Amino acid sequence: MNPRKKASYPKPLADLIGGAVDPVLAKQGFGQSSLILHWDDIIGQRLAECCEPIKLQWPPRPRERDPNAAVEPATLVLRVIGAMAIEVQHMAPQIVQRVNAHLGWRAVGRLAIRQGPLERAAGPIRIAPPDPEALEEARRATEGVLDEGLRKALTLLGARAIRGRAGGV
């Protein structure tokens, strides 16, 4: 009898990140990481460039709470670049609506704005062009690839791999 091995398929990194980050974000009041990980999808790229969620502040719960009483919504605390604070304040109802639509329930009731610099990287990461010798070597290795777009992508990837192998980064 040959025991059958289960096929192992790679998982996207985003699927693994959420589970690892959730406990840390729970300390900031976020029940799940999707609000942080998909912030630009939720509120739009333009607003995401000037603000980011810091935490969700939930109101204190009384000890003797009526189980049938509605849960009071949280306050979403945002860090906003100083010049955009008024714009974000003006867009607050739309931001709250989009966040609640993403979460699937009325979790957020209002926004609190904290002005300051954003904590993420200021722009896209710039990668130096590959070494000309490595690029030529990669071109020779991909001569047999018929699809032009694929050949260009493989050439660039190969040149970066060759450059890394040679000790330069």
mmCIF file of C-alpha atoms in Angstrom:
data_model
loop_
_atom_site.group_PDB
_atom_site.id
_atom_site.type_symbol
_atom_site.label_atom_id
_atom_site.label_comp_id
_atom_site.label_asym_id
_atom_site.label_seq_id
_atom_site.Cartn_x
_atom_site.Cartn_y
_atom_site.Cartn_z
ATOM 1 C CA MET A 1 0.000 0.000 0.000
ATOM 2 C CA ASN A 2 1.272 3.400 -0.931
ATOM 3 C CA PRO A 3 0.082 6.147 1.371
ATOM 4 C CA ARG A 4 -1.130 9.071 -0.717
ATOM 5 C CA LYS A 5 0.447 12.381 0.032
ATOM 6 C CA LYS A 6 -1.825 15.356 0.262
ATOM 7 C CA ALA A 7 -1.107 18.050 -2.265
ATOM 8 C CA SER A 8 0.391 21.115 -0.648
ATOM 9 C CA TYR A 9 -0.554 24.398 -2.261
ATOM 10 C CA PRO A 10 1.178 27.649 -1.403
ATOM 11 C CA LYS A 11 -0.899 30.160 0.498
ATOM 12 C CA PRO A 12 -0.882 33.880 -0.258
ATOM 13 C CA LEU A 13 1.174 35.841 2.256
ATOM 14 C CA ALA A 14 -1.836 38.056 3.046
ATOM 15 C CA ASP A 15 -3.697 34.980 4.375
ATOM 16 C CA LEU A 16 -0.880 34.252 6.824
ATOM 17 C CA ILE A 17 -0.285 37.862 7.936
ATOM 18 C CA GLY A 18 -3.827 38.379 9.223
ATOM 19 C CA GLY A 19 -3.623 35.580 11.779
ATOM 20 C CA ALA A 20 -0.226 36.700 13.016
ATOM 21 C CA VAL A 21 -1.187 40.364 13.367
ATOM 22 C CA ASP A 22 -4.673 39.948 14.862
ATOM 23 C CA PRO A 23 -3.564 39.534 18.530
ATOM 24 C CA VAL A 24 -1.417 42.668 18.350
ATOM 25 C CA LEU A 25 -4.210 44.686 16.759
ATOM 26 C CA ALA A 26 -6.723 43.424 19.327
ATOM 27 C CA LYS A 27 -4.807 45.391 21.961
ATOM 28 C CA GLN A 28 -5.613 48.534 19.935
ATOM 29 C CA GLY A 29 -9.313 47.663 19.814
ATOM 30 C CA PHE A 30 -9.350 46.180 16.315
ATOM 31 C CA GLY A 31 -11.251 42.914 16.249
ATOM 32 C CA GLN A 32 -9.613 41.863 13.000
ATOM 33 C CA SER A 33 -6.695 42.942 10.859
ATOM 34 C CA SER A 34 -8.694 43.582 7.685
ATOM 35 C CA LEU A 35 -9.341 47.218 8.643
ATOM 36 C CA ILE A 36 -5.590 47.875 8.721
ATOM 37 C CA LEU A 37 -4.571 45.603 5.852
ATOM 38 C CA HIS A 38 -7.250 46.867 3.448
ATOM 39 C CA TRP A 39 -7.390 50.508 4.566
ATOM 40 C CA ASP A 40 -6.749 51.961 1.104
ATOM 41 C CA ASP A 41 -9.422 49.699 -0.425
ATOM 42 C CA ILE A 42 -11.941 50.753 2.221
ATOM 43 C CA ILE A 43 -11.600 54.524 2.090
ATOM 44 C CA GLY A 44 -9.914 55.026 -1.274
ATOM 45 C CA GLN A 45 -6.322 55.609 -2.294
ATOM 46 C CA ARG A 46 -6.461 59.422 -2.049
ATOM 47 C CA LEU A 47 -7.632 59.465 1.571
ATOM 48 C CA ALA A 48 -5.430 56.513 2.539
ATOM 49 C CA GLU A 49 -2.358 58.525 1.536
ATOM 50 C CA CYS A 50 -3.117 61.162 4.186
ATOM 51 C CA CYS A 51 -4.613 59.187 7.097
ATOM 52 C CA GLU A 52 -4.319 55.857 8.865
ATOM 53 C CA PRO A 53 -6.239 54.120 11.664
ATOM 54 C CA ILE A 54 -4.548 54.153 15.070
ATOM 55 C CA LYS A 55 -7.112 52.339 17.213
ATOM 56 C CA LEU A 56 -10.764 51.692 17.918
ATOM 57 C CA GLN A 57 -11.884 53.079 21.282
ATOM 58 C CA TRP A 58 -14.825 51.171 22.640
ATOM 59 C CA PRO A 59 -17.030 52.783 25.302
ATOM 60 C CA PRO A 60 -16.789 51.269 28.780
ATOM 61 C CA ARG A 61 -19.276 48.491 29.440
ATOM 62 C CA PRO A 62 -21.284 48.595 32.649
ATOM 63 C CA ARG A 63 -21.082 45.525 34.862
ATOM 64 C CA GLU A 64 -24.833 45.036 34.912
ATOM 65 C CA ARG A 65 -25.548 45.434 31.213
ATOM 66 C CA ASP A 66 -28.927 44.518 29.740
ATOM 67 C CA PRO A 67 -28.246 41.681 27.265
ATOM 68 C CA ASN A 68 -30.955 43.043 24.946
ATOM 69 C CA ALA A 69 -29.451 46.547 24.867
ATOM 70 C CA ALA A 70 -27.753 47.630 21.662
ATOM 71 C CA VAL A 71 -23.970 47.740 21.654
ATOM 72 C CA GLU A 72 -22.637 51.286 21.579
ATOM 73 C CA PRO A 73 -20.419 51.926 18.567
ATOM 74 C CA ALA A 74 -16.707 52.637 18.891
ATOM 75 C CA THR A 75 -14.704 55.744 18.014
ATOM 76 C CA LEU A 76 -12.196 55.222 15.226
ATOM 77 C CA VAL A 77 -9.046 57.209 15.999
ATOM 78 C CA LEU A 78 -7.198 58.309 12.864
ATOM 79 C CA ARG A 79 -3.757 59.831 12.462
ATOM 80 C CA VAL A 80 -3.996 62.495 9.749
ATOM 81 C CA ILE A 81 -1.381 64.599 8.014
ATOM 82 C CA GLY A 82 -1.894 68.137 9.347
ATOM 83 C CA ALA A 83 -2.868 69.774 6.063
ATOM 84 C CA MET A 84 -5.592 67.198 5.385
ATOM 85 C CA ALA A 85 -7.276 67.220 8.814
ATOM 86 C CA ILE A 86 -10.113 69.504 7.713
ATOM 87 C CA GLU A 87 -10.761 67.433 4.597
ATOM 88 C CA VAL A 88 -10.849 64.201 6.635
ATOM 89 C CA GLN A 89 -13.154 65.853 9.179
ATOM 90 C CA HIS A 90 -15.453 66.896 6.334
ATOM 91 C CA MET A 91 -15.399 63.324 4.953
ATOM 92 C CA ALA A 92 -16.028 61.732 8.393
ATOM 93 C CA PRO A 93 -19.588 60.511 7.662
ATOM 94 C CA GLN A 94 -18.464 58.815 4.450
ATOM 95 C CA ILE A 95 -15.419 57.271 6.152
ATOM 96 C CA VAL A 96 -17.561 55.904 8.994
ATOM 97 C CA GLN A 97 -20.055 54.533 6.467
ATOM 98 C CA ARG A 98 -17.324 52.813 4.417
ATOM 99 C CA VAL A 99 -15.663 51.295 7.486
ATOM 100 C CA ASN A 100 -18.993 49.970 8.783
ATOM 101 C CA ALA A 101 -19.841 48.564 5.350
ATOM 102 C CA HIS A 102 -16.501 46.758 5.314
ATOM 103 C CA LEU A 103 -16.971 45.358 8.833
ATOM 104 C CA GLY A 104 -20.575 44.389 8.142
ATOM 105 C CA TRP A 105 -22.160 46.119 11.125
ATOM 106 C CA ARG A 106 -22.336 49.513 12.820
ATOM 107 C CA ALA A 107 -19.056 49.131 14.717
ATOM 108 C CA VAL A 108 -17.919 52.760 14.340
ATOM 109 C CA GLY A 109 -20.062 55.706 15.411
ATOM 110 C CA ARG A 110 -17.633 58.594 14.994
ATOM 111 C CA LEU A 111 -14.056 59.584 14.164
ATOM 112 C CA ALA A 112 -11.426 61.201 16.347
ATOM 113 C CA ILE A 113 -8.601 62.911 14.476
ATOM 114 C CA ARG A 114 -5.003 63.104 15.700
ATOM 115 C CA GLN A 115 -2.724 65.242 13.571
ATOM 116 C CA GLY A 116 0.772 63.978 12.908
ATOM 117 C CA PRO A 117 3.017 62.205 10.423
ATOM 118 C CA LEU A 118 1.974 58.794 9.176
ATOM 119 C CA GLU A 119 3.984 55.838 10.437
ATOM 120 C CA ARG A 120 4.247 53.927 7.195
ATOM 121 C CA ALA A 121 6.741 54.472 4.399
ATOM 122 C CA ALA A 122 6.465 57.832 2.659
ATOM 123 C CA GLY A 123 6.369 56.434 -0.862
ATOM 124 C CA PRO A 124 7.040 53.482 -3.089
ATOM 125 C CA ILE A 125 10.263 51.576 -2.562
ATOM 126 C CA ARG A 126 12.744 52.404 -5.290
ATOM 127 C CA ILE A 127 14.850 49.524 -6.562
ATOM 128 C CA ALA A 128 18.105 50.223 -8.351
ATOM 129 C CA PRO A 129 18.294 49.035 -11.975
ATOM 130 C CA PRO A 130 20.093 45.740 -12.482
ATOM 131 C CA ASP A 131 23.754 45.550 -13.399
ATOM 132 C CA PRO A 132 24.279 45.710 -17.235
ATOM 133 C CA GLU A 133 26.380 42.488 -17.249
ATOM 134 C CA ALA A 134 23.708 40.649 -15.254
ATOM 135 C CA LEU A 135 21.016 42.003 -17.590
ATOM 136 C CA GLU A 136 22.912 40.735 -20.640
ATOM 137 C CA GLU A 137 23.425 37.308 -19.060
ATOM 138 C CA ALA A 138 19.706 37.117 -18.236
ATOM 139 C CA ARG A 139 18.818 38.165 -21.818
ATOM 140 C CA ARG A 140 20.873 35.285 -23.186
ATOM 141 C CA ALA A 141 19.156 32.871 -20.784
ATOM 142 C CA THR A 142 15.654 33.952 -21.882
ATOM 143 C CA GLU A 143 16.222 33.950 -25.676
ATOM 144 C CA GLY A 144 13.945 30.936 -26.156
ATOM 145 C CA VAL A 145 10.882 32.543 -24.535
ATOM 146 C CA LEU A 146 8.405 33.512 -27.269
ATOM 147 C CA ASP A 147 6.048 35.785 -25.328
ATOM 148 C CA GLU A 148 7.567 39.298 -25.298
ATOM 149 C CA GLY A 149 6.060 40.397 -21.952
ATOM 150 C CA LEU A 150 7.057 37.176 -20.217
ATOM 151 C CA ARG A 151 10.580 37.360 -21.655
ATOM 152 C CA LYS A 152 11.041 40.938 -20.364
ATOM 153 C CA ALA A 153 9.765 39.993 -16.901
ATOM 154 C CA LEU A 154 11.976 36.893 -16.737
ATOM 155 C CA THR A 155 14.984 38.878 -17.947
ATOM 156 C CA LEU A 156 14.544 41.480 -15.224
ATOM 157 C CA LEU A 157 13.957 38.825 -12.578
ATOM 158 C CA GLY A 158 16.981 36.852 -13.763
ATOM 159 C CA ALA A 159 19.207 39.940 -13.761
ATOM 160 C CA ARG A 160 18.205 40.742 -10.173
ATOM 161 C CA ALA A 161 18.848 37.121 -9.132
ATOM 162 C CA ILE A 162 22.257 37.126 -10.832
ATOM 163 C CA ARG A 163 23.167 40.443 -9.215
ATOM 164 C CA GLY A 164 22.155 39.045 -5.792
ATOM 165 C CA ARG A 165 24.195 35.910 -6.394
ATOM 166 C CA ALA A 166 27.248 38.053 -7.272
ATOM 167 C CA GLY A 167 27.014 39.763 -3.865
ATOM 168 C CA GLY A 168 25.465 43.102 -4.856
ATOM 169 C CA VAL A 169 22.020 44.136 -3.683
#
